[in-house]
Amino acid sequence: MNTYNELYIDGKWVTPSTGATIANIDPSNESVITDIANASVEDAEAAIIAAREAFDNGSWSGLTGSQRAKYLRAIAKEIRDNLDFLAQLEVQDNGKPFTEAQLDMNGVIDCFEFYANLAEDFDNNQESEIEIHSEGYSCLVRKEPLGVVSAIIPWNFPLDMAAWKVAPALAAGCTMVLKPAEVTSMTAIELGRICQKVGLPNGVLNIVTGHGSKIGPILCEHPAVDKVAFTGSGPVGKQIMRSAANTVKKISLELGGKSPLIIFDDVDIETAVEWIMFGIFWNQGQVCSATSRVLVQDGIYDELTARLVQEAEKIVIGNGMDKGVQLGPVVNKKQYDAVMATLEKGRSDGVNVLTGGKRASGFDKGYFIEPTVFGDVPEDHPIWTDEIFGPIVALRRFTDEAEAVASANNSELGLAAGVISKDIDRANRVARNLQAGIIWVNCSQPLFLQAPWGGYKQSGIGRELGTWGLDNYLETKQITTYHSEAPLGWYLK
């Protein structure tokens, strides 16, 4: 295994100024995988200065989009050539099944290639004339790279979430300091090795690992940083907003959700059960858009819940590298303890546990939790209202469409939502009434790089992916030209 005790700053691998490291723990067996470099504030500032210099000297921002695209495609090729190795690192770091990690890596490849294409298109679309209907003037709009970006990413999809920020930012011509989650840093460090191998100019991408509580503030407050892009929890997102306000930085935030899935009584039960399970048990339920609140119409509630329980109890739990495993451990002890505390509260409050609700049997080590189904959950209970980030789904009954929509929208969060019905007119009507940034009709969790990703309400600010992802890292400039040689004639007559 490669070593992971250095930081990638200004195109070089450097030891943290304090020499500090963090023990990286395998969530499947609680053993130490390796030591991760633990950056200091001074290290983070060095990375910011390197990114600032790389942006200001034009070594990246001064390239054409087509030139930048060549680097992005080279990065994609290296990831493709090392796909299984990177996927295995994700399993060791995050706990997810290997097959899921492989799909993640394919998504990373697609993301870099997608933004390579947009970088090429940028050359032809960077400037556009607009009609202003005023004689003697012309006006054009020009898009320019925003500057230096601090990107702070979560632990649930480590390299995927890095790609969502790195690829569009680099395509736009920005430079970046990437701060991965301290518990899942290995693939981000490997990304640094890949960037060095393909010859990315020094300082364009800098990678600092370590505790967010220590280096997060400087990444958000430093005057040389022009934008902060963050995916993670609501409380941290709010703190980033406060920090960025001091210098009025641009921000984009994706802050999770408690997404509803409405199931009407005209559906095929087997199809509905499959989508419920896919919507909550993928990646151990550690998915920001997970449809963890399921509203089921009265007529099929009992039959559907019975089938859901049967299938949930068949899920194969284990080390993500073992063949056939469908559910690995949650990411670390902190998350395990938080999920288990939520389960205990549900039991102590008398919420109906239909299956699961405890540590998975047969595992002396590791952070394994049974797939859990709660039924008839009160609408004001934390299991229904709070993002748990574990393999836990909550179900409630509803009578009619109006009740279902009202219950689905009764949340401070609004990242995603879904509706399943054979009546496509009704499904489309409900989709347009749901208060969320991503709506799925007759499915849950499909993701397409071409489509915008982001939420309503307290689920965040801005959109990632698609052309919206590129726009995140661009400034818009108006250039207006007066074409007459004569004075305007307002003051000089």
XYZ file of C-alpha atoms in Angstrom:
493
model
C 0.000 0.000 0.000
C 1.113 3.556 -0.699
C 1.863 5.876 2.206
C -0.628 8.600 3.063
C 1.254 10.717 5.607
C 2.071 13.651 3.302
C 0.177 16.627 1.928
C 0.020 17.628 -1.734
C 0.880 21.341 -1.904
C 2.142 23.284 -4.929
C 2.778 20.114 -6.901
C 4.948 18.539 -4.195
C 4.458 15.997 -1.429
C 5.314 17.565 1.928
C 5.276 16.383 5.525
C 2.823 18.279 7.759
C 4.597 21.100 9.571
C 3.911 19.452 12.923
C 4.581 15.918 11.679
C 1.142 14.910 12.991
C -0.901 12.055 11.565
C -4.349 10.511 12.071
C -4.890 6.759 12.413
C -7.106 5.620 9.541
C -9.516 2.907 10.708
C -11.117 0.137 8.644
C -14.809 0.204 9.691
C -15.228 -3.518 8.970
C -12.762 -4.695 11.621
C -11.650 -1.540 13.511
C -8.007 -2.101 12.567
C -5.599 0.677 11.570
C -5.146 0.771 7.779
C -2.517 3.487 7.638
C -1.644 6.940 8.994
C -3.090 10.019 7.302
C -1.286 13.365 7.258
C -2.835 15.813 9.718
C -2.434 19.327 8.321
C -1.913 22.372 10.520
C -3.308 25.849 9.907
C 0.103 26.791 8.486
C -0.084 23.886 6.029
C -3.576 24.919 4.920
C -2.411 28.489 4.401
C 0.531 27.277 2.314
C -1.903 25.375 0.114
C -4.110 28.462 -0.279
C -1.117 30.615 -1.228
C -0.021 28.012 -3.783
C -3.495 27.980 -5.320
C -3.567 31.784 -5.363
C -0.212 31.988 -7.137
C -1.226 29.333 -9.675
C -4.395 31.244 -10.474
C -2.812 34.686 -10.636
C 0.148 33.650 -12.787
C -2.165 32.288 -15.465
C -0.560 28.845 -15.626
C -4.070 27.385 -15.452
C -6.607 30.197 -15.793
C -4.710 31.421 -18.849
C -5.082 28.135 -20.725
C -7.841 27.563 -23.224
C -10.682 25.252 -22.289
C -9.363 22.703 -24.788
C -5.968 22.738 -23.101
C -7.530 22.193 -19.682
C -9.689 19.402 -21.128
C -6.581 17.397 -22.031
C -5.573 17.284 -18.371
C -9.073 16.312 -17.252
C -9.141 13.456 -19.751
C -5.698 12.320 -18.632
C -6.954 12.233 -15.028
C -9.989 10.203 -16.126
C -7.737 7.716 -17.931
C -5.543 7.203 -14.867
C -8.620 6.573 -12.727
C -9.912 4.069 -15.294
C -6.550 2.301 -15.355
C -6.570 2.032 -11.538
C -10.308 1.564 -11.000
C -10.264 -1.584 -8.881
C -7.389 -0.327 -6.719
C -9.217 2.940 -5.996
C -12.483 1.096 -5.383
C -10.756 -1.147 -2.845
C -9.445 1.916 -1.010
C -12.998 3.285 -0.853
C -14.186 -0.008 0.669
C -11.448 0.088 3.298
C -12.161 3.733 4.120
C -15.941 3.865 3.881
C -17.107 0.258 4.303
C -19.353 0.131 1.237
C -19.574 -3.045 -0.892
C -16.903 -3.333 -3.586
C -19.466 -3.425 -6.406
C -20.859 -0.088 -5.219
C -17.347 1.367 -5.020
C -16.652 0.247 -8.584
C -19.768 2.090 -9.745
C -18.566 5.153 -7.839
C -15.235 5.062 -9.681
C -17.005 4.823 -13.025
C -18.974 7.883 -11.984
C -15.731 9.714 -11.191
C -14.360 8.881 -14.649
C -17.565 10.060 -16.312
C -17.482 13.291 -14.285
C -13.975 14.255 -15.422
C -14.797 13.398 -19.022
C -18.102 15.307 -18.890
C -16.395 18.481 -17.690
C -13.586 17.990 -20.187
C -16.272 18.265 -22.871
C -17.710 21.403 -21.256
C -14.217 22.902 -20.997
C -13.860 22.494 -24.752
C -17.288 24.013 -25.355
C -16.277 26.930 -23.141
C -13.872 28.191 -25.792
C -16.794 28.866 -28.128
C -19.220 30.059 -25.468
C -17.095 32.170 -23.157
C -18.394 35.399 -24.701
C -21.828 36.135 -26.131
C -23.438 39.265 -27.533
C -26.705 40.418 -26.013
C -29.347 42.748 -27.403
C -29.614 46.023 -25.507
C -31.875 48.081 -27.841
C -29.848 51.273 -27.432
C -28.350 52.918 -30.475
C -24.585 53.462 -30.430
C -23.815 50.730 -27.884
C -22.969 47.046 -27.984
C -22.829 44.693 -25.063
C -21.352 41.274 -24.501
C -21.315 38.931 -21.538
C -18.103 37.127 -20.706
C -17.680 34.168 -18.332
C -14.378 33.992 -16.431
C -12.956 31.598 -13.830
C -13.947 32.685 -10.348
C -10.552 32.220 -8.670
C -9.327 30.128 -5.751
C -11.767 27.564 -4.355
C -11.750 25.735 -1.037
C -13.597 22.433 -1.477
C -14.611 20.491 1.617
C -16.076 17.057 0.949
C -17.839 14.364 3.016
C -17.027 10.737 3.735
C -19.973 8.952 2.142
C -18.754 9.086 -1.486
C -15.156 10.254 -1.062
C -13.718 10.381 -4.582
C -17.105 10.899 -6.221
C -17.759 14.037 -4.164
C -14.230 15.253 -4.864
C -14.814 14.857 -8.598
C -18.093 16.808 -8.428
C -16.064 19.828 -7.296
C -12.588 19.326 -8.737
C -13.664 18.528 -12.310
C -15.933 21.569 -12.923
C -13.652 23.951 -11.010
C -10.628 22.927 -13.063
C -12.660 22.963 -16.270
C -13.646 26.559 -15.512
C -10.020 27.593 -14.922
C -10.126 27.843 -11.128
C -7.475 26.545 -8.766
C -8.391 24.623 -5.638
C -7.545 23.442 -2.156
C -9.305 20.128 -1.561
C -10.023 19.047 2.005
C -11.365 15.460 2.182
C -13.060 14.034 5.265
C -10.422 12.936 7.756
C -11.896 9.408 7.961
C -11.872 8.793 4.177
C -8.827 10.525 2.725
C -6.971 7.822 0.813
C -8.558 8.227 -2.614
C -8.187 12.025 -2.436
C -4.464 11.553 -1.834
C -4.341 9.144 -4.776
C -6.007 11.844 -6.873
C -3.058 14.074 -5.995
C -0.664 11.394 -7.235
C -2.635 11.152 -10.459
C -2.551 14.928 -10.959
C 1.201 14.929 -10.425
C 1.636 12.061 -12.877
C -0.328 13.779 -15.665
C 1.657 16.985 -15.172
C -1.036 19.265 -13.783
C 0.675 22.640 -13.231
C 1.920 23.235 -9.690
C -0.605 24.707 -7.286
C -3.676 24.042 -9.450
C -4.949 21.324 -7.119
C -3.687 21.138 -3.538
C -4.821 18.439 -1.119
C -4.736 18.939 2.638
C -5.939 16.150 4.900
C -6.713 16.451 8.584
C -9.305 17.599 11.068
C -11.916 19.985 9.714
C -12.292 21.604 13.119
C -8.642 22.686 12.896
C -8.150 23.755 9.271
C -11.735 24.309 8.145
C -11.950 27.893 9.445
C -8.909 29.142 7.512
C -10.130 27.440 4.335
C -13.382 29.384 4.691
C -12.034 32.711 5.983
C -8.705 33.299 4.245
C -8.848 36.461 2.091
C -7.067 34.681 -0.799
C -9.980 32.238 -1.145
C -12.742 33.377 -3.498
C -15.257 30.568 -3.023
C -16.095 27.736 -0.635
C -17.798 24.603 -1.987
C -19.049 22.279 0.732
C -21.007 19.055 1.001
C -21.866 17.872 4.484
C -24.009 18.517 7.531
C -26.364 21.419 8.082
C -24.660 22.747 11.241
C -21.260 22.860 9.518
C -22.823 24.457 6.441
C -24.280 27.222 8.601
C -20.885 27.833 10.179
C -19.316 28.064 6.722
C -21.914 30.687 5.760
C -20.981 32.732 8.815
C -17.259 32.398 8.109
C -17.577 33.237 4.419
C -19.659 36.319 5.211
C -16.643 38.190 6.573
C -15.205 38.582 3.075
C -18.470 38.002 1.141
C -17.154 34.836 -0.487
C -19.168 32.875 -2.989
C -20.483 29.645 -1.486
C -22.237 26.522 -2.676
C -23.628 24.155 -0.080
C -25.208 20.708 -0.270
C -26.433 19.953 3.231
C -28.276 16.676 3.055
C -31.914 15.794 3.340
C -34.686 13.696 4.780
C -36.229 12.764 1.487
C -39.803 11.431 1.213
C -41.022 8.674 -1.108
C -44.779 8.597 -1.752
C -46.230 5.252 -2.823
C -49.824 5.083 -4.059
C -51.961 1.960 -3.830
C -52.043 1.299 -7.586
C -48.389 0.211 -7.697
C -46.862 -3.224 -8.096
C -45.797 -4.214 -4.569
C -42.575 -5.918 -5.669
C -41.485 -2.894 -7.683
C -42.245 -0.562 -4.799
C -40.304 -2.686 -2.299
C -37.265 -2.749 -4.606
C -37.250 1.054 -4.909
C -37.709 1.519 -1.157
C -34.702 -0.692 -0.474
C -32.575 0.919 -3.165
C -33.515 4.312 -1.774
C -32.273 3.637 1.749
C -29.887 0.671 1.997
C -27.396 1.696 -0.707
C -24.098 2.763 0.911
C -25.491 1.715 4.321
C -28.058 4.529 4.110
C -25.213 7.057 4.148
C -26.659 8.942 1.199
C -27.690 12.590 1.412
C -30.654 12.025 -0.891
C -31.771 8.720 0.657
C -35.561 8.345 0.591
C -35.730 7.538 4.284
C -39.313 8.762 4.817
C -41.760 6.481 3.015
C -45.430 7.381 2.781
C -47.619 4.424 1.793
C -51.309 4.637 0.918
C -53.609 2.814 3.336
C -54.825 0.218 0.865
C -51.425 -1.479 0.494
C -49.631 -0.446 3.669
C -49.833 -3.780 5.502
C -48.968 -5.919 2.468
C -46.106 -3.687 1.426
C -44.535 -3.451 4.865
C -44.693 -7.219 5.271
C -42.837 -7.744 1.977
C -40.329 -5.006 2.828
C -39.525 -6.701 6.135
C -39.072 -10.073 4.416
C -36.636 -8.652 1.895
C -34.750 -6.453 4.361
C -34.030 -9.518 6.476
C -32.416 -11.224 3.449
C -29.803 -8.501 2.909
C -26.274 -9.920 3.110
C -24.181 -8.007 5.652
C -20.403 -8.126 5.818
C -17.019 -6.834 4.748
C -17.459 -4.936 1.508
C -14.705 -6.956 -0.165
C -16.523 -10.257 0.403
C -18.472 -11.596 -2.549
C -22.224 -11.103 -2.395
C -22.199 -8.520 0.404
C -24.982 -5.949 -0.006
C -24.524 -3.933 3.180
C -21.221 -3.037 4.816
C -20.488 -1.259 8.094
C -21.206 2.416 8.682
C -18.152 4.590 8.279
C -16.745 4.892 11.819
C -17.464 4.569 15.526
C -18.809 8.106 15.818
C -21.423 7.420 13.163
C -22.160 3.975 14.592
C -22.786 5.415 18.044
C -25.028 8.163 16.632
C -27.150 5.695 14.669
C -27.406 3.293 17.591
C -28.492 6.150 19.872
C -31.269 6.996 17.406
C -32.402 3.361 17.332
C -32.447 3.238 21.122
C -34.529 6.400 21.270
C -37.007 4.893 18.839
C -37.372 1.774 20.963
C -37.621 3.707 24.229
C -40.297 5.969 22.735
C -42.323 2.958 21.636
C -41.922 3.450 17.898
C -42.814 0.228 16.102
C -39.662 -1.632 15.014
C -40.741 -4.002 12.243
C -37.264 -5.476 11.752
C -33.668 -4.720 12.692
C -32.894 -1.974 15.148
C -29.698 -3.394 16.607
C -26.110 -4.348 15.901
C -25.844 -7.008 13.225
C -25.236 -10.426 14.774
C -22.120 -12.439 14.032
C -19.665 -9.538 14.074
C -17.319 -9.127 17.027
C -15.605 -6.196 15.322
C -16.743 -3.512 12.939
C -19.581 -1.011 12.824
C -22.334 -3.226 11.429
C -25.999 -2.295 11.884
C -28.993 -4.343 10.792
C -31.231 -2.956 8.051
C -34.028 -1.404 10.073
C -37.671 -0.701 9.256
C -39.866 1.419 11.535
C -43.621 1.407 10.963
C -46.330 3.976 11.730
C -43.720 6.490 12.851
C -45.155 9.654 14.441
C -44.630 12.680 12.212
C -42.904 14.624 14.999
C -40.464 11.882 16.023
C -36.736 12.326 15.227
C -36.758 9.061 13.274
C -39.188 10.770 10.876
C -37.801 14.314 10.978
C -33.999 13.987 11.323
C -31.368 12.814 8.861
C -29.958 9.662 10.466
C -27.428 8.593 7.795
C -27.761 4.884 8.442
C -29.699 1.863 7.101
C -32.965 2.984 8.665
C -36.265 3.613 6.907
C -39.402 5.082 8.471
C -42.914 4.378 7.139
C -46.238 6.150 7.602
C -49.715 5.671 6.165
C -51.655 8.237 4.188
C -55.188 8.387 2.844
C -55.163 10.705 -0.151
C -52.878 12.736 -2.392
C -53.274 16.006 -0.540
C -52.317 14.407 2.780
C -49.281 12.708 1.239
C -47.947 15.889 -0.352
C -48.497 17.905 2.833
C -46.643 15.311 4.917
C -43.803 15.044 2.398
C -43.321 18.822 2.376
C -43.475 19.107 6.157
C -39.696 19.308 6.610
C -36.952 21.908 6.948
C -35.031 19.965 4.309
C -35.741 19.594 0.616
C -32.974 17.830 -1.255
C -34.925 15.083 -3.020
C -38.307 13.367 -3.118
C -40.005 10.586 -5.038
C -43.440 9.395 -6.071
C -44.468 5.952 -7.342
C -47.795 5.433 -9.097
C -49.119 3.807 -12.270
C -51.218 6.933 -12.788
C -48.568 9.010 -14.528
C -50.733 12.139 -14.557
C -51.057 11.938 -10.789
C -47.359 11.180 -10.384
C -46.414 14.221 -12.480
C -48.870 16.407 -10.582
C -47.397 15.318 -7.253
C -43.843 15.822 -8.572
C -44.620 19.440 -9.345
C -46.057 19.990 -5.860
C -43.139 18.507 -3.918
C -40.737 21.028 -2.397
C -37.354 19.572 -3.301
C -34.599 20.150 -5.816
C -34.571 16.594 -7.188
C -37.772 14.674 -7.899
C -37.936 11.029 -8.962
C -41.035 9.574 -10.602
C -41.430 5.778 -10.319
C -37.857 5.376 -9.051
C -35.427 6.504 -6.359
C -31.794 7.647 -6.514
C -30.913 7.673 -10.226
C -28.216 10.270 -10.829
C -27.214 11.784 -14.144
C -24.212 14.056 -14.576
C -26.121 16.184 -17.080
C -28.857 17.129 -14.573
C -28.653 19.691 -11.739
C -28.155 18.427 -8.180
C -29.083 20.485 -5.134
C -31.859 21.243 -2.708
C -34.598 23.538 -1.506
C -34.864 25.034 1.979
C -32.091 24.047 4.415
C -30.718 21.412 2.060
C -28.337 23.944 0.618
C -27.475 26.725 -1.808
C -26.704 26.328 -5.499
C -26.564 23.371 -7.854
C -23.855 20.910 -8.817
C -23.456 18.764 -11.949
C -24.460 19.592 -15.502
C -23.769 23.067 -16.823
C -24.898 24.354 -13.415
C -21.805 22.727 -11.902
C -19.550 24.646 -14.262
C -21.409 27.901 -13.593
C -20.592 27.436 -9.895
C -16.990 28.309 -10.689
C -17.481 31.163 -13.146
C -17.931 34.898 -12.752
C -20.121 36.827 -15.198
C -18.750 40.059 -16.646
C -20.601 42.639 -18.717
C -18.549 44.544 -21.326
C -20.423 47.470 -22.885
C -18.896 49.529 -25.711
C -19.894 52.969 -26.984
C -19.180 53.188 -30.700
C -19.641 56.883 -31.514
C -16.629 59.223 -31.605
C -18.822 62.173 -30.688
C -19.330 63.243 -27.044
C -22.423 61.889 -25.368
C -23.869 65.375 -25.256
C -25.320 65.264 -21.777
C -22.920 67.799 -20.235
C -20.976 69.029 -23.264
C -23.419 70.691 -25.624
